[in-house]
CSV table of N, CA and C in Angstrom, one decimal:
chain,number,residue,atom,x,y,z
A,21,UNK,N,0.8,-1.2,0.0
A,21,UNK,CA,0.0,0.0,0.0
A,21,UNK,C,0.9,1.2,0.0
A,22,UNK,N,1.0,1.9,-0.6
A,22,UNK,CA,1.7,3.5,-0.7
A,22,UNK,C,0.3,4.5,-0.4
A,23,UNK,N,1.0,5.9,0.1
A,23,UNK,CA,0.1,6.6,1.2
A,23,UNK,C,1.2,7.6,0.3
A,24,UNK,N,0.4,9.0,-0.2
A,24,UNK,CA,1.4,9.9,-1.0
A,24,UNK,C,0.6,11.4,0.0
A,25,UNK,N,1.7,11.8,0.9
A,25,UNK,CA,0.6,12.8,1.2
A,25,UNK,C,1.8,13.0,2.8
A,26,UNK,N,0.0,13.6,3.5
A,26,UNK,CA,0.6,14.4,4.5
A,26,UNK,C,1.1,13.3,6.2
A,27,UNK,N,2.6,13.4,6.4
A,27,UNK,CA,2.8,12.8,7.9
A,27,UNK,C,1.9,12.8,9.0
A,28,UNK,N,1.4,13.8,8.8
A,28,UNK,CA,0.3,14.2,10.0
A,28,UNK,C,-1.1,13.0,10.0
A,29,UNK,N,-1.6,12.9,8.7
A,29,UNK,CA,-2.5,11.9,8.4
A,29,UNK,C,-1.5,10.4,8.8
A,30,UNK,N,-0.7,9.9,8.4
A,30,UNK,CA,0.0,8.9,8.9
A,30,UNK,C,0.0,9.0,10.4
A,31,UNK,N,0.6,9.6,11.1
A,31,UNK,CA,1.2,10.4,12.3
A,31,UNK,C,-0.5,9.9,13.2
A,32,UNK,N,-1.4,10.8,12.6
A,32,UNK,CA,-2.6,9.8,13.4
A,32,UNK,C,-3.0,8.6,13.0
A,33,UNK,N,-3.0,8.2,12.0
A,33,UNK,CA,-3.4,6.5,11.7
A,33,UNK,C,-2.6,5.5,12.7
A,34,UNK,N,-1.6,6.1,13.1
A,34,UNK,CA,-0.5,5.1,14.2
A,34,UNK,C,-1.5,5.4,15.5
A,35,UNK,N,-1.6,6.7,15.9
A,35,UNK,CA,-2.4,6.6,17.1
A,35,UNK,C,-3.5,6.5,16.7
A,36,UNK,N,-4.7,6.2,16.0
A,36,UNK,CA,-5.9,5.3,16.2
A,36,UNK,C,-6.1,4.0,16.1
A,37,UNK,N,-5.2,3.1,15.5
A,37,UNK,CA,-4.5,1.7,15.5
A,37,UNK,C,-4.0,1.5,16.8
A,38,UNK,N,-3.0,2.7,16.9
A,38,UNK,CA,-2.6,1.8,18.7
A,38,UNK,C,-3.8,2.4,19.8
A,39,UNK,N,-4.6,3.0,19.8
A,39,UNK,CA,-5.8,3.8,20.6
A,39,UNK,C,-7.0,2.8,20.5
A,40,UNK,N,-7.2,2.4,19.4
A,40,UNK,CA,-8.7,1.5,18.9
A,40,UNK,C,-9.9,2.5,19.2
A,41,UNK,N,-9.7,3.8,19.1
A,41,UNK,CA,-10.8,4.7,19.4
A,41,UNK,C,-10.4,6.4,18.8
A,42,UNK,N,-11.6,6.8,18.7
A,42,UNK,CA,-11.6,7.6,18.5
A,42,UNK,C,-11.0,9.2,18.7
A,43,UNK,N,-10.4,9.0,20.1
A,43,UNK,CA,-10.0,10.5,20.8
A,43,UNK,C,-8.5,10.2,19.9
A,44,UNK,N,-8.1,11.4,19.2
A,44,UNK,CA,-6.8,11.1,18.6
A,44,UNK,C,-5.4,11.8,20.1
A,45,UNK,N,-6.3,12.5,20.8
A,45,UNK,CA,-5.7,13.7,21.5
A,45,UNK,C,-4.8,14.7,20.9
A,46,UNK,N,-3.4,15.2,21.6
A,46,UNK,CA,-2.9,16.2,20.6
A,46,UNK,C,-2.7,15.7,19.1
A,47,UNK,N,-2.0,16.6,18.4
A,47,UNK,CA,-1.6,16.3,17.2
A,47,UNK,C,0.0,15.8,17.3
A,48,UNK,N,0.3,14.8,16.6
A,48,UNK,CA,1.7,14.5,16.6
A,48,UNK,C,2.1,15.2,15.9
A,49,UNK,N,3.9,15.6,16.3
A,49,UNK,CA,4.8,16.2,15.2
A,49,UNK,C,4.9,16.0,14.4
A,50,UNK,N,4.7,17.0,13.1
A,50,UNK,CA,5.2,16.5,12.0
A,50,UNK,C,6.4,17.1,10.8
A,51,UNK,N,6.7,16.8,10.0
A,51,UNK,CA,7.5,17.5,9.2
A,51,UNK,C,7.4,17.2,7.5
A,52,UNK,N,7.4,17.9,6.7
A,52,UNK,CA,7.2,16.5,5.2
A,52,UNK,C,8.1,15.9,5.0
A,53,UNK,N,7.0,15.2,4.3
A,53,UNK,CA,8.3,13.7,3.7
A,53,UNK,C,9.1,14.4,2.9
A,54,UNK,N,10.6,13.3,3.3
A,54,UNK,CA,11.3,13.3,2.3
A,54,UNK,C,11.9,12.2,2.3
A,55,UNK,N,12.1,11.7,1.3
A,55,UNK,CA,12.0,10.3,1.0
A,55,UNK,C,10.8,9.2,1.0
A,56,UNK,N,11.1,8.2,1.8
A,56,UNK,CA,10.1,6.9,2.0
A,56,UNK,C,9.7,6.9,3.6
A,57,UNK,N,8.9,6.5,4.0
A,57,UNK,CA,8.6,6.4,4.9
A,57,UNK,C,7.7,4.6,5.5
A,58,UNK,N,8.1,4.0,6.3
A,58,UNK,CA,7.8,2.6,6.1
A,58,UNK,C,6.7,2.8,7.5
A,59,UNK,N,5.5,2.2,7.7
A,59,UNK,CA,5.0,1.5,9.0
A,59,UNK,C,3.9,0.8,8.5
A,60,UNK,N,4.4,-0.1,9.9
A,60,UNK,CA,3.3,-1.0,10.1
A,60,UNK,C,2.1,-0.9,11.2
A,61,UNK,N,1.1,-1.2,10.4
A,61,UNK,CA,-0.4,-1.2,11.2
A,61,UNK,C,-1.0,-1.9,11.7
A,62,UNK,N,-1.8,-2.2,12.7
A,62,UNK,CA,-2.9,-3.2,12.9
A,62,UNK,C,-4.0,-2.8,12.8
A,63,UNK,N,-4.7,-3.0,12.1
A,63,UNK,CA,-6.2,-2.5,12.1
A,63,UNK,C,-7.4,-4.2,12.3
A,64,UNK,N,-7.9,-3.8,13.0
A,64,UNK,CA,-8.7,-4.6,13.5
A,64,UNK,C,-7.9,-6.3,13.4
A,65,UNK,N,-7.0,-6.5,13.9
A,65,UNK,CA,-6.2,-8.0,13.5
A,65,UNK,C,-5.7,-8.0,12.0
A,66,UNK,N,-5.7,-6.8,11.5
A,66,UNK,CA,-5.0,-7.0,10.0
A,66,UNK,C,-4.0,-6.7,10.1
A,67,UNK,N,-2.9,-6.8,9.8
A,67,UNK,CA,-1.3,-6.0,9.4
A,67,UNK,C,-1.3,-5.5,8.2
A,68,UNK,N,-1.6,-4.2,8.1
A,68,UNK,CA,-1.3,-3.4,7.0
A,68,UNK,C,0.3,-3.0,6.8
A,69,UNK,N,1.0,-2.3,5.5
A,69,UNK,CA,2.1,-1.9,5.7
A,69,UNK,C,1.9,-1.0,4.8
A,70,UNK,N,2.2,0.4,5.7
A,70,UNK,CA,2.2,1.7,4.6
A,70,UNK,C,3.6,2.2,4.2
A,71,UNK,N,3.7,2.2,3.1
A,71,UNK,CA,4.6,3.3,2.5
A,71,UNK,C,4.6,4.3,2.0
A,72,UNK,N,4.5,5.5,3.3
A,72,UNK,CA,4.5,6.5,2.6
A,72,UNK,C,5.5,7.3,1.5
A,73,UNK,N,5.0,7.9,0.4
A,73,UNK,CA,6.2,8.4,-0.8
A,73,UNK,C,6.1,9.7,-1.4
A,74,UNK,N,6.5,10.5,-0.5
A,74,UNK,CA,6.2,12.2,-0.3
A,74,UNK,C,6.1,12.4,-1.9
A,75,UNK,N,6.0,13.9,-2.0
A,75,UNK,CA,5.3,14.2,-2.8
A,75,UNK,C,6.6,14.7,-3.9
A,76,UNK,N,7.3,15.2,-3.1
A,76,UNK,CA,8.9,15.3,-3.5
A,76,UNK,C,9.6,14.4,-4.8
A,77,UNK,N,8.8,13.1,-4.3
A,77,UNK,CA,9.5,11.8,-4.4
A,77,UNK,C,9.0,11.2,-6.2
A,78,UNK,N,8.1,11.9,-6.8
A,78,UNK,CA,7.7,11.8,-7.7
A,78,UNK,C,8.1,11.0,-8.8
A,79,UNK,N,9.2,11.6,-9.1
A,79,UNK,CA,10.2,10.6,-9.7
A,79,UNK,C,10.1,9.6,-10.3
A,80,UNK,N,10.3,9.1,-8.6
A,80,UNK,CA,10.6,7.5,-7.9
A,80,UNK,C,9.1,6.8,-7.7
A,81,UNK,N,8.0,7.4,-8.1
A,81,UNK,CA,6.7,6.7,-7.7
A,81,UNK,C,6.8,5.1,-8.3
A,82,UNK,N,7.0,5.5,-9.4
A,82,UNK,CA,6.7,4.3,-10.5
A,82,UNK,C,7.5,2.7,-10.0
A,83,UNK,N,8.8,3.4,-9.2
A,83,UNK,CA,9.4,2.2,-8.5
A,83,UNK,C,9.3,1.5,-7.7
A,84,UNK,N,8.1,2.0,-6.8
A,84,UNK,CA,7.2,1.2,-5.9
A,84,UNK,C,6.0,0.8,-6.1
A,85,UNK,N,5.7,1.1,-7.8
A,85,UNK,CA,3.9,0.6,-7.7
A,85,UNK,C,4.1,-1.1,-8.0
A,86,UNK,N,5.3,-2.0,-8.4
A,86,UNK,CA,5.2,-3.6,-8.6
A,86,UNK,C,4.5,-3.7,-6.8
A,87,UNK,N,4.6,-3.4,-5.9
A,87,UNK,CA,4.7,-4.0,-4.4
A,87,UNK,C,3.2,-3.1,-3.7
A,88,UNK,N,2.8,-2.4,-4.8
A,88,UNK,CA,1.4,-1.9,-4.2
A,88,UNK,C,-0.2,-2.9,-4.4
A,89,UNK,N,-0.8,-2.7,-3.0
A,89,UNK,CA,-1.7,-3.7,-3.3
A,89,UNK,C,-3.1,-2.7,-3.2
A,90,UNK,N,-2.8,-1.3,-3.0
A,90,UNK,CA,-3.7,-0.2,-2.9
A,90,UNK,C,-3.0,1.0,-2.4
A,91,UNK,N,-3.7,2.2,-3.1
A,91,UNK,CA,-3.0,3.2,-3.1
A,91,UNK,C,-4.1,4.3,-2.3
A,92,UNK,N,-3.8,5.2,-1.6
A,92,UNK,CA,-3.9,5.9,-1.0
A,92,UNK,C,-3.3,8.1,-1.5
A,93,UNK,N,-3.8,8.5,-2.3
A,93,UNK,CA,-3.4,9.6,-2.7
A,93,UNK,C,-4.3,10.8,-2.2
A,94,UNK,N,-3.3,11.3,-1.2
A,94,UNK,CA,-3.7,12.2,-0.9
A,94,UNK,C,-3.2,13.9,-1.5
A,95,UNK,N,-4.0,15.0,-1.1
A,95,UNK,CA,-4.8,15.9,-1.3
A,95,UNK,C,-4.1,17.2,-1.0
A,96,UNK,N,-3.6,18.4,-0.6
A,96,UNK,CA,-4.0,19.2,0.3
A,96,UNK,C,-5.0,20.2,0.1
A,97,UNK,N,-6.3,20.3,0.1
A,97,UNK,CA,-7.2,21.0,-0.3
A,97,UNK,C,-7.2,22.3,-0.2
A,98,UNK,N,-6.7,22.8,0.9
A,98,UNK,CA,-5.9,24.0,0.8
A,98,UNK,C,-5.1,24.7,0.0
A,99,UNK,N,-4.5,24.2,-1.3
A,99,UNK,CA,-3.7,24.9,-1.7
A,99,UNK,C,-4.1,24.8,-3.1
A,100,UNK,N,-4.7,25.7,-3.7
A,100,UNK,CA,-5.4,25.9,-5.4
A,100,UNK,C,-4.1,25.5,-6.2
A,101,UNK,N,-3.1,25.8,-6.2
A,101,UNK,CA,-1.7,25.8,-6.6
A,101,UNK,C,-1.1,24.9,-7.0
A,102,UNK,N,-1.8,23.4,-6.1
A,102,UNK,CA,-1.1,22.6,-7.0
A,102,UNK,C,-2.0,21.6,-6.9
A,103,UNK,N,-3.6,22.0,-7.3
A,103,UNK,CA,-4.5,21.0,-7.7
A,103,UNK,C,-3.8,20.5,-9.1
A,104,UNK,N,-3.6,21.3,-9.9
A,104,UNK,CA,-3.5,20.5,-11.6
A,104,UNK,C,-2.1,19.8,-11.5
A,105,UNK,N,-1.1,20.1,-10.6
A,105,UNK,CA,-0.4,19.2,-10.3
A,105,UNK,C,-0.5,17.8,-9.9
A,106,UNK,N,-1.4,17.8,-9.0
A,106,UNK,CA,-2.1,16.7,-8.0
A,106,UNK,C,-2.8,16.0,-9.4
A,107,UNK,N,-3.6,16.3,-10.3
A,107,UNK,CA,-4.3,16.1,-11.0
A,107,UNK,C,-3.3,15.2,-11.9
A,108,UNK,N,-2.5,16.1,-12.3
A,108,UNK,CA,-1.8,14.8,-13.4
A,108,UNK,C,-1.3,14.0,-13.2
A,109,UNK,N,-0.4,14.1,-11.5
A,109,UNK,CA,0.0,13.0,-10.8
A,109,UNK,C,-1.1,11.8,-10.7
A,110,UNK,N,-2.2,12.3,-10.2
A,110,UNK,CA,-3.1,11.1,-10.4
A,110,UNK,C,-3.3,10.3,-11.7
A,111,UNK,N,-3.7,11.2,-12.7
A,111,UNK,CA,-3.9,10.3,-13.7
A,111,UNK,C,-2.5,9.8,-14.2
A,112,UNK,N,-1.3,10.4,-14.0
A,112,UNK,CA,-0.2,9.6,-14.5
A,112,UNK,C,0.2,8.0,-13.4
A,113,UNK,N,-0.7,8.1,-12.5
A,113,UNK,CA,-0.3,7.0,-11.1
A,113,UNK,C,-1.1,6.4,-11.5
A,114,UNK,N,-3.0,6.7,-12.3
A,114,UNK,CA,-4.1,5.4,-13.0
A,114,UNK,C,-3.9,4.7,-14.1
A,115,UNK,N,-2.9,5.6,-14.7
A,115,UNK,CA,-2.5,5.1,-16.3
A,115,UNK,C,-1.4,3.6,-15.8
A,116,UNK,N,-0.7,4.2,-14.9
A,116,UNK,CA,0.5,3.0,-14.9
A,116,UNK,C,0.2,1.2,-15.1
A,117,UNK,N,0.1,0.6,-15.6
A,117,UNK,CA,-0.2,-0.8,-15.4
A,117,UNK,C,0.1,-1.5,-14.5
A,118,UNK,N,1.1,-1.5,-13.9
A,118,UNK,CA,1.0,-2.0,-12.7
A,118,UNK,C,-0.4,-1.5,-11.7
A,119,UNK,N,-0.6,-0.5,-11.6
A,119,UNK,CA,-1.3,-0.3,-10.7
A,119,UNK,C,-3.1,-0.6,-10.8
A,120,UNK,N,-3.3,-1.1,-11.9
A,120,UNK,CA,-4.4,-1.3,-12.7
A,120,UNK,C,-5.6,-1.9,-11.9
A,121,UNK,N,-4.9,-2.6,-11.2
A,121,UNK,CA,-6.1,-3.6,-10.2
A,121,UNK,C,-6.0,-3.0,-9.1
A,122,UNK,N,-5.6,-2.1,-9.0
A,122,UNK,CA,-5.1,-1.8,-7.3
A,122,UNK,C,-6.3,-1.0,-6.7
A,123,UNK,N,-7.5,-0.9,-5.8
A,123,UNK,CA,-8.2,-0.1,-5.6
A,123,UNK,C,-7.3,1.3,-4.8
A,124,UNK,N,-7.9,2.6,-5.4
A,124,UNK,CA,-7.3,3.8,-5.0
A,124,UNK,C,-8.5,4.9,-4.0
A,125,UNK,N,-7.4,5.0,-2.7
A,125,UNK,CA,-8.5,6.3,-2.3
A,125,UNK,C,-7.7,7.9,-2.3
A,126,UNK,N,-8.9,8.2,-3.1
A,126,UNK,CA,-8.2,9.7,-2.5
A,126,UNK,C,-8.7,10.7,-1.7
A,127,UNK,N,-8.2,11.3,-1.4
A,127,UNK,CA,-8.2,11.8,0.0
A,127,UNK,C,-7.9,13.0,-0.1
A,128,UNK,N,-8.8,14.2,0.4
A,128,UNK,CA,-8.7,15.8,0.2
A,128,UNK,C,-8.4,15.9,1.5
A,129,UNK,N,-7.0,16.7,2.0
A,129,UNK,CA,-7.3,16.6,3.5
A,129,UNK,C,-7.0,18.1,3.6
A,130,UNK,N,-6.7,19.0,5.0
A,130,UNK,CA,-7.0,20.0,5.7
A,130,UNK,C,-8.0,20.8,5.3
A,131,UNK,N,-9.3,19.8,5.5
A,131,UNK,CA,-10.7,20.5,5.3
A,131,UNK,C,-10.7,21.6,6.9
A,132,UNK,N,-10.1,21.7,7.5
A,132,UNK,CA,-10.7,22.1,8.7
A,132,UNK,C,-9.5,23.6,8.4
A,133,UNK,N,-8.9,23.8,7.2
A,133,UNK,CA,-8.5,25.4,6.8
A,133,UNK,C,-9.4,26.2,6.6
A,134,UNK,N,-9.6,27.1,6.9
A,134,UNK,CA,-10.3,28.2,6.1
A,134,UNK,C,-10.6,28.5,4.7
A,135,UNK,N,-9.4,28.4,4.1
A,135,UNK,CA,-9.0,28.5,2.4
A,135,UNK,C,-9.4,27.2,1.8
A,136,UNK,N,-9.9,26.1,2.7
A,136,UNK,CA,-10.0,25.1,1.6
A,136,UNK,C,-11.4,24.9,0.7
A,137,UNK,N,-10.7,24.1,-0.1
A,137,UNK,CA,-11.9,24.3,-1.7
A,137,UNK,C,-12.5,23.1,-0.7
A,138,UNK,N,-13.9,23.5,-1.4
A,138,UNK,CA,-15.2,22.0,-0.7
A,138,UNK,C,-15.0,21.0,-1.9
A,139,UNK,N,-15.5,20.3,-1.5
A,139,UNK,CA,-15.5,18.6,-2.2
A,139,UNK,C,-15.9,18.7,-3.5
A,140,UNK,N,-16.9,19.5,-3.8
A,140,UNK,CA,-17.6,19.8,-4.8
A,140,UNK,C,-16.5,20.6,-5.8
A,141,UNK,N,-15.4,21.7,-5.4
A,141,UNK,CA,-14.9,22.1,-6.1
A,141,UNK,C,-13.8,21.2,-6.6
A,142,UNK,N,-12.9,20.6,-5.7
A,142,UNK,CA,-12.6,20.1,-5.9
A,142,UNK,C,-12.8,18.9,-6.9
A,143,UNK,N,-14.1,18.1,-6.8
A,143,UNK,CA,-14.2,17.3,-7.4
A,143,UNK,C,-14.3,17.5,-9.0
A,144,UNK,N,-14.7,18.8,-9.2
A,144,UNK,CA,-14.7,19.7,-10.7
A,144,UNK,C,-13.3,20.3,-10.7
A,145,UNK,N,-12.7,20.7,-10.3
A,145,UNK,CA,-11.1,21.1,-10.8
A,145,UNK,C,-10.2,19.8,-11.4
A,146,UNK,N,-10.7,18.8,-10.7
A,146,UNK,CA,-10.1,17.1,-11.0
A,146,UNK,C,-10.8,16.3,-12.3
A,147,UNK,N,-12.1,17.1,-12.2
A,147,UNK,CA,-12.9,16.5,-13.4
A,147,UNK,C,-13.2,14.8,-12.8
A,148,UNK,N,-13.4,14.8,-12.0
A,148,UNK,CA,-13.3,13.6,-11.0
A,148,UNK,C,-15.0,12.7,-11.4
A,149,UNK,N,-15.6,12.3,-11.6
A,149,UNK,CA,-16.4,11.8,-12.6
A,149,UNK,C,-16.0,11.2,-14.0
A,150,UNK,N,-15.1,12.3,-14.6
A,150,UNK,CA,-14.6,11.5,-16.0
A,150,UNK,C,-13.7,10.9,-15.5
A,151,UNK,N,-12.3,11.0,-14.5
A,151,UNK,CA,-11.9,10.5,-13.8
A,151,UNK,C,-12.3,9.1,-13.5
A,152,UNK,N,-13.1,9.1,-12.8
A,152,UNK,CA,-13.6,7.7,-12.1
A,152,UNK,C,-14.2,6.6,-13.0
A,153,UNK,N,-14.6,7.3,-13.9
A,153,UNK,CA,-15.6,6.7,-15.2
A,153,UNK,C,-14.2,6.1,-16.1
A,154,UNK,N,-13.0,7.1,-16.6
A,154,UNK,CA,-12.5,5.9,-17.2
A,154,UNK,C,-11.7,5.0,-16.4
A,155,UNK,N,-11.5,5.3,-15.5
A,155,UNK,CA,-10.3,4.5,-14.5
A,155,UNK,C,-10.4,3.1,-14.1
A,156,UNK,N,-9.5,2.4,-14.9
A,156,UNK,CA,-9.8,1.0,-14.7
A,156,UNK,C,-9.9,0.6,-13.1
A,157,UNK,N,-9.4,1.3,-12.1
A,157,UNK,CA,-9.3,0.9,-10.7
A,157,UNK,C,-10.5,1.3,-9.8
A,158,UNK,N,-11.0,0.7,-9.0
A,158,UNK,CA,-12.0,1.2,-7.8
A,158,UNK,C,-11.7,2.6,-7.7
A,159,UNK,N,-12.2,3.8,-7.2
A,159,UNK,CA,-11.6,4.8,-7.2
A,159,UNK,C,-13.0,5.3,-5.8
A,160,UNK,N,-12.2,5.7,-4.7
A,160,UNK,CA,-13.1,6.1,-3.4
A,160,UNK,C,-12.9,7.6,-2.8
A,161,UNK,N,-13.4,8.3,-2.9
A,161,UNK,CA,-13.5,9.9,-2.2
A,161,UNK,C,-13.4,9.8,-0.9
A,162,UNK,N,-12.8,10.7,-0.1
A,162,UNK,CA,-12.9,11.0,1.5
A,162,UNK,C,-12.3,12.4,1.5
A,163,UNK,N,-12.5,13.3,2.3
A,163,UNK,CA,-12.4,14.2,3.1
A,163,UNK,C,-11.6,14.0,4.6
A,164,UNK,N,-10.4,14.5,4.7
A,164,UNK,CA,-9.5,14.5,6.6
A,164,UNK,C,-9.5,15.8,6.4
A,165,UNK,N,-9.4,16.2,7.9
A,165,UNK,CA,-8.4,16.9,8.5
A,165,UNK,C,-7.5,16.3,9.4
A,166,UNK,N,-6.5,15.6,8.8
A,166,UNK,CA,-5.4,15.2,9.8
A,166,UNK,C,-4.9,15.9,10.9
A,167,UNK,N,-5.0,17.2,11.4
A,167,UNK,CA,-4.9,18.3,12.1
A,167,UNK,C,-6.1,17.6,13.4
A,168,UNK,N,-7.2,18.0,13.0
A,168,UNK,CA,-8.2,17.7,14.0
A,168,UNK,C,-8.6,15.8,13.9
A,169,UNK,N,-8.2,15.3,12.4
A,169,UNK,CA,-8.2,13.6,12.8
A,169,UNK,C,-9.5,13.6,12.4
A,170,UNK,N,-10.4,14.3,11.7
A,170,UNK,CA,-11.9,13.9,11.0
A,170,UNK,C,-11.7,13.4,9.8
A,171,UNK,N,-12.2,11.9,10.3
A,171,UNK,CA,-12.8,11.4,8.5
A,171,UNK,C,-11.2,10.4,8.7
A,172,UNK,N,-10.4,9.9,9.4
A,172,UNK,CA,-9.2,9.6,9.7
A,172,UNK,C,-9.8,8.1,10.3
A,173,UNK,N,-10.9,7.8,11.2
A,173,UNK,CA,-11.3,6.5,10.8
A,173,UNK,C,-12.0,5.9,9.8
A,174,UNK,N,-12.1,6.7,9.0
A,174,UNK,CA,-13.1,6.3,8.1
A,174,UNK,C,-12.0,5.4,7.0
A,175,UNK,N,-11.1,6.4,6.8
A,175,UNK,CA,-9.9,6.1,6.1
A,175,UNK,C,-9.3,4.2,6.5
A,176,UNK,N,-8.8,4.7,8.1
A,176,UNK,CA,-8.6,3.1,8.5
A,176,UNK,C,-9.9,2.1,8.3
A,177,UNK,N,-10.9,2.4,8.3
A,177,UNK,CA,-11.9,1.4,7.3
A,177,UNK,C,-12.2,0.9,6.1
A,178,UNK,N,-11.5,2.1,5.4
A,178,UNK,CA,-11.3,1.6,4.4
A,178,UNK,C,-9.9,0.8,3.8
A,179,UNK,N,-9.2,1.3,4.3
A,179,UNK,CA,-7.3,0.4,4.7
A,179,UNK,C,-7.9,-1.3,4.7
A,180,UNK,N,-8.5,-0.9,6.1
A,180,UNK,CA,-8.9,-2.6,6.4
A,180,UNK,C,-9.6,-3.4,5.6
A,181,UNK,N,-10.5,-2.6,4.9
A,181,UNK,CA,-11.9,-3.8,3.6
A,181,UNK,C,-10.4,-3.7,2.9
A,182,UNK,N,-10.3,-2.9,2.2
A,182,UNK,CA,-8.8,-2.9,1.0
A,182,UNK,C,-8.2,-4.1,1.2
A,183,UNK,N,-7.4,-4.2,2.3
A,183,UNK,CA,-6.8,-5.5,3.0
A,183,UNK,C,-6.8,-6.9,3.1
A,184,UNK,N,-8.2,-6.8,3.2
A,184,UNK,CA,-9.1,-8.3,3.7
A,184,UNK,C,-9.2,-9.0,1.9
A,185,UNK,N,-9.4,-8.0,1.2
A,185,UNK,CA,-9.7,-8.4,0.1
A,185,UNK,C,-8.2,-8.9,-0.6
């Protein structure tokens, strides 16, 4: 599983796996990636293993998608700037054949900014409909704020169906 995005969303998924609840409490430190970043999960008796692969890391994506069994692409909703960036990344990460069967979520996170675009805009800046319609892979919408941790179990539920399957 590769996770392309923010530490902070990682950063809590460790503490609601080792918590099994909801209260995330503070926010853990964070810093962006650079480079790879490896952990292991438990979600409900599953062992997941994320690799996260900043955003930096671009490059190098293509060299981790043989070992992906689901992808995880995240978002920062906050920043107009590099939606069409985000945008081609994605469709250059659904084109890859390797990744073909892989179901993908993506993920708009620091909804809890002020400046950020709603779902709806987003989902029209992405063209996210033609998007999903040609894309040979599952393709699943969510909304975090890794900051405040909303929508952060929803994510590890869907980690876990991902998984099982």
């Amino acid at each position: 599983m590769s996770l392309a995005g923010s530490p902070l969303t990682q950063n809590h998924k460790v503490n609601l796996c080792a918590k099994e609840s909801a209260d995330l409490g503070e926010a853990p430190p964070t810093q962006p990636t650079v480079g790879t970043n490896l952990t292991d999960l438990t979600i409900q008796r599953t062992r997941v293993t994320v690799r996260e692969v900043g955003g930096s890391m671009v490059p190098i994506w293509p060299s981790y998608y043989k070992d992906c069994q689901t992808v995880v692409f995240i978002v920062d909703a906050a920043n107009p700037y590099q939606v069409s960036a985000s945008c081609i990344q994605l469709l250059s990460m659904l084109s890859a054949p390797a990744l073909s069967a892989v179901s993908v979520l993506l993920v708009f996170n620091k909804t809890d900014l002020p400046c950020c675009m709603s779902l709806a805009e987003m989902k029209s800046l992405f063209r996210l409909d033609d998007i999903i319609a040609c894309a040979k892979q599952p393709i699943t919408v969510m909304e975090t704020s890794a900051l405040e941790g909303t929508g952060l179990q929803e994510v590890l539920q869907w980690l876990h169906s991902s998984a099982s399957h």
